[in-house]
XYZ file of C-alpha atoms in Angstrom:
343
model
C 0.000 0.000 0.000
C 1.325 3.454 -0.917
C 2.001 6.275 1.478
C -1.105 8.021 2.772
C -1.677 11.611 1.726
C -1.754 14.305 4.387
C -5.553 14.378 4.332
C -5.914 10.588 4.377
C -3.585 10.400 7.367
C -5.499 13.200 9.103
C -8.766 11.307 8.574
C -7.175 8.144 9.936
C -6.014 9.950 13.073
C -9.423 11.585 13.568
C -11.137 8.189 13.300
C -8.769 6.792 15.918
C -9.559 9.755 18.178
C -13.293 9.088 17.832
C -12.634 5.500 18.923
C -10.742 6.714 21.990
C -13.599 9.005 22.989
C -16.119 6.192 22.491
C -14.342 4.184 25.196
C -15.716 6.692 27.721
C -19.175 7.137 26.193
C -22.334 4.993 26.325
C -22.450 2.004 23.949
C -25.184 3.541 21.786
C -22.819 6.406 20.892
C -20.660 3.938 18.989
C -23.688 2.933 16.904
C -24.407 6.631 16.352
C -20.939 7.266 14.920
C -21.221 4.240 12.642
C -24.654 5.427 11.512
C -23.499 8.927 10.498
C -20.231 7.838 8.894
C -21.526 8.110 5.323
C -22.858 11.653 5.790
C -20.123 13.283 7.895
C -16.368 13.805 7.746
C -13.957 12.265 10.282
C -13.267 15.782 11.609
C -16.990 16.392 12.204
C -17.326 13.061 14.012
C -14.310 13.865 16.164
C -15.881 17.195 17.149
C -19.146 15.394 17.944
C -17.229 12.926 20.120
C -15.540 15.745 22.042
C -18.841 17.577 22.549
C -20.761 14.459 23.608
C -18.037 13.705 26.144
C -18.723 17.086 27.761
C -22.483 16.430 27.585
C -22.330 13.033 29.294
C -19.892 14.329 31.907
C -22.535 16.942 32.712
C -25.310 14.315 32.814
C -23.223 12.104 35.104
C -23.343 14.857 37.739
C -27.147 14.961 37.525
C -27.892 11.232 37.312
C -24.958 10.170 39.520
C -23.617 7.526 37.174
C -20.613 7.199 34.893
C -21.023 8.186 31.227
C -20.410 4.580 30.135
C -23.268 3.394 32.378
C -25.967 5.413 30.584
C -28.614 3.372 28.792
C -31.297 4.288 26.276
C -33.763 4.125 29.161
C -31.786 6.923 30.833
C -31.902 8.994 27.637
C -35.683 8.672 27.651
C -35.660 10.374 31.051
C -33.844 13.424 29.752
C -36.075 16.453 29.235
C -35.477 19.663 27.337
C -34.882 21.372 30.698
C -31.805 19.170 31.221
C -30.377 20.311 27.901
C -31.101 23.944 28.782
C -29.188 23.384 32.036
C -26.351 21.930 29.953
C -26.128 25.105 27.861
C -25.992 27.177 31.048
C -23.338 24.823 32.471
C -21.168 25.445 29.387
C -20.628 29.082 30.402
C -18.102 27.885 32.995
C -17.245 24.268 33.712
C -14.350 22.165 34.942
C -12.724 19.109 33.354
C -9.736 17.371 34.931
C -9.120 20.351 37.200
C -9.114 22.823 34.308
C -11.685 25.625 34.100
C -13.249 26.035 30.667
C -15.847 28.324 29.157
C -17.833 28.516 25.945
C -18.896 31.452 23.823
C -22.277 31.442 22.104
C -20.556 29.825 19.124
C -19.203 27.059 21.329
C -22.617 26.459 22.863
C -24.192 26.354 19.415
C -21.740 23.698 18.241
C -22.246 21.510 21.304
C -26.016 21.814 21.019
C -25.714 20.770 17.371
C -23.792 17.655 18.444
C -26.404 16.750 21.055
C -29.189 17.350 18.525
C -27.497 15.018 16.044
C -27.353 12.231 18.614
C -30.974 12.653 19.683
C -32.150 12.861 16.073
C -30.337 9.632 15.232
C -31.751 7.798 18.253
C -35.280 9.082 17.614
C -35.226 8.275 13.883
C -34.100 4.747 14.697
C -36.956 4.338 17.220
C -34.501 3.983 20.083
C -36.003 6.821 22.193
C -39.577 8.030 22.595
C -39.092 11.735 21.872
C -36.499 14.133 20.514
C -36.123 16.532 23.439
C -33.078 18.232 21.913
C -35.146 19.502 18.985
C -37.168 21.650 21.389
C -34.164 23.798 22.337
C -33.673 27.106 20.546
C -30.248 27.776 19.056
C -28.278 30.333 21.113
C -28.424 33.761 19.519
C -25.108 34.693 17.982
C -23.863 38.257 18.078
C -22.331 39.571 14.881
C -18.595 39.877 15.372
C -16.480 42.568 13.815
C -14.260 41.233 11.061
C -10.660 41.599 12.175
C -8.428 42.096 9.162
C -5.318 43.934 8.075
C -5.416 47.252 6.267
C -2.993 47.896 3.409
C -0.380 49.645 5.565
C -0.599 46.829 8.123
C -0.003 44.224 5.398
C 3.158 46.119 4.449
C 4.251 46.205 8.099
C 3.723 42.466 8.369
C 5.882 41.711 5.336
C 8.562 44.128 6.577
C 8.595 42.349 9.925
C 9.065 38.981 8.227
C 11.900 40.311 6.054
C 13.717 42.509 8.597
C 12.811 40.765 11.884
C 12.627 44.195 13.503
C 11.816 44.018 17.205
C 13.115 40.469 17.690
C 16.087 39.397 19.801
C 19.381 38.411 18.177
C 18.609 34.734 18.738
C 15.153 35.119 17.189
C 16.617 36.989 14.223
C 19.000 34.107 13.535
C 16.076 31.668 13.706
C 13.860 33.860 11.509
C 16.605 34.266 8.890
C 16.810 30.495 8.564
C 13.087 30.266 7.789
C 12.661 33.591 5.957
C 11.863 32.222 2.501
C 9.368 29.696 3.862
C 7.625 32.113 6.228
C 7.354 34.807 3.574
C 5.875 32.296 1.109
C 3.325 31.086 3.661
C 2.104 34.559 4.585
C 2.101 35.650 0.930
C 0.016 32.604 -0.030
C -2.492 33.291 2.768
C -2.876 36.942 1.804
C -2.827 36.249 -1.930
C -5.321 33.383 -2.122
C -7.295 33.282 1.142
C -6.871 29.538 1.645
C -7.530 27.869 4.996
C -4.664 26.797 7.227
C -5.501 23.086 6.802
C -5.511 23.576 3.034
C -2.096 25.225 3.134
C -0.520 22.584 5.358
C -1.824 19.824 3.072
C -0.277 21.260 -0.113
C 2.303 19.235 -2.043
C 4.834 20.593 -4.519
C 3.144 18.752 -7.385
C -0.109 20.608 -6.639
C 1.417 23.689 -8.295
C 1.621 24.658 -11.967
C 3.678 27.820 -12.348
C 3.081 27.974 -16.090
C -0.534 28.789 -15.230
C 0.084 30.346 -11.792
C -2.383 27.784 -10.468
C -2.578 25.178 -7.759
C -5.000 22.489 -6.622
C -6.271 22.693 -3.070
C -8.141 20.077 -1.037
C -11.188 21.756 0.484
C -13.168 20.893 3.598
C -14.978 17.637 2.900
C -12.249 16.417 0.543
C -13.267 18.137 -2.704
C -10.475 19.498 -4.908
C -10.471 22.979 -6.446
C -8.097 24.860 -8.725
C -7.115 28.336 -7.550
C -4.959 30.952 -9.230
C -2.361 33.308 -7.816
C -0.590 36.514 -8.837
C 2.966 36.922 -10.051
C 3.822 38.361 -6.636
C 2.674 35.144 -4.949
C 4.474 33.080 -7.588
C 7.761 34.880 -6.888
C 7.527 34.229 -3.140
C 6.768 30.538 -3.754
C 9.606 30.126 -6.271
C 12.066 31.745 -3.863
C 11.012 29.283 -1.182
C 11.284 26.317 -3.575
C 14.906 27.257 -4.320
C 15.611 27.155 -0.569
C 13.589 23.936 -0.210
C 15.893 22.168 -2.675
C 18.834 22.750 -0.321
C 17.159 20.817 2.491
C 18.015 17.199 3.212
C 14.578 15.697 2.638
C 13.480 12.131 2.129
C 12.670 11.448 -1.512
C 9.077 10.607 -0.560
C 8.515 13.984 1.160
C 6.301 15.964 -1.215
C 5.001 18.577 1.244
C 5.191 22.119 -0.085
C 6.047 23.630 3.298
C 8.656 21.991 5.498
C 9.425 22.298 9.212
C 12.898 22.580 10.725
C 12.643 18.827 11.306
C 12.503 18.418 7.501
C 8.939 17.118 7.622
C 5.592 18.577 6.595
C 4.915 21.674 8.683
C 2.076 21.357 11.202
C -1.026 23.480 11.673
C 0.246 24.565 15.095
C 3.603 25.676 13.672
C 1.897 27.796 11.004
C -0.387 29.375 13.602
C 2.608 30.217 15.759
C 4.680 31.793 12.981
C 1.769 33.996 11.832
C 1.052 35.151 15.381
C 4.771 35.735 16.037
C 5.204 38.175 13.169
C 1.765 39.774 13.516
C 2.352 40.529 17.204
C 5.371 42.615 16.247
C 3.794 44.240 13.185
C 0.282 45.011 14.510
C 0.351 44.509 18.304
C -3.176 45.861 18.830
C -4.765 43.200 16.607
C -4.884 39.479 17.297
C -3.997 38.173 13.863
C -4.261 34.488 13.020
C -4.148 32.635 9.681
C -7.937 32.962 9.513
C -7.625 36.750 9.855
C -5.263 36.738 6.861
C -7.984 34.825 5.005
C -10.473 37.526 6.030
C -8.059 40.189 4.771
C -7.947 38.539 1.355
C -11.722 38.036 1.259
C -12.363 41.669 2.136
C -9.986 42.966 -0.524
C -11.394 40.609 -3.162
C -14.950 41.719 -2.370
C -13.994 45.389 -2.561
C -12.276 44.880 -5.917
C -14.856 42.608 -7.582
C -18.057 43.666 -5.788
C -19.183 40.088 -6.521
C -20.115 38.056 -3.448
C -20.452 34.871 -5.542
C -16.858 35.100 -6.801
C -15.665 35.626 -3.216
C -17.691 32.624 -2.006
C -16.276 30.431 -4.780
C -12.651 31.434 -4.229
C -12.898 31.065 -0.447
C -14.564 27.662 -0.814
C -17.827 28.550 0.937
C -20.510 26.023 -0.002
C -23.252 28.495 0.931
C -22.996 32.092 -0.289
C -24.937 33.163 2.811
C -21.852 32.269 4.845
C -19.897 34.771 2.775
C -22.619 37.410 3.045
C -22.668 37.017 6.822
C -18.918 37.570 7.110
C -18.754 40.517 4.748
C -22.013 42.314 5.581
C -20.090 45.276 7.009
C -18.203 45.701 3.743
C -21.507 45.648 1.860
C -22.665 48.550 4.009
C -19.538 50.547 3.140
C -20.083 49.867 -0.546
C -23.729 50.913 -0.406
C -22.698 54.222 1.142
C -20.041 54.715 -1.513
C -22.525 54.057 -4.322
C -25.003 56.530 -2.825
C -22.409 59.295 -2.980
C -21.868 58.668 -6.684
C -25.464 59.523 -7.616
C -25.721 63.214 -8.496
C -29.240 64.694 -8.560
C -28.108 68.035 -9.942
C -25.325 68.711 -12.358
């Protein structure tokens, strides 16, 4: 059998994680995960497993029994009021001596996981009623889009190139990874891809004759995206440096760590935050914020929400509209000022 791709290996690891979580969940949860396998991704199932672990830990405090001891008869005793208490509990709770809290988004996701379980059990005639369906989704407050302005983008690139503000030791480290780090940040800002998409890229995904590359989207679909000459130059500079590394012949990852292996999601998050903290200290910039920066600029230039949705890989254009509603308002104001009633 050939070597697994990055995404195949990630799916394998997520499936193993689901199995680990199932060891501490009721038996019927295992059947639930088998039942939804054809309609969900391994990452979604892993998130469900994490959320249901929190849910049954909460229920264990109410029913005074271990999560693994819960039966379908116990589930039939759960009322919508218990689930409402669970949402309240999520504001502040403790697991293994560690205090945790959930935002409205976090509560929404955990409620969605509980709903999925109850829906499955009810549709398979394993419980008498679907109490989770009676709970209203927590109201989400519209968050301000945090993004970089043009001068801040320039500051970020200058920080990567000059390492201004870093210690001598950090400057030596940064110089060793300059070409790679610059290529990563340029690709984020020039294409708006997700961090998981970037980490999963291989060198043979790129065609510089077309300034194009193939990216694996959420859910496993593959899309062709295009990049500018500026992005191409940053990538080519990195590829020259990459050729000097002592890599195994089988290593096809586009971006390499100092251990000469595919760079990890955590490492990319850290390098973006490291440079952004120096360049724009008042903004908490992550790879996703660089994606938002690209999306905002693309929307302003094209004024086409459908193009933005397609390039960003949003399956539903309403997701794009929700994120860029504030920009729409700015554009509406700008258009209004261009209408002259009197010459």
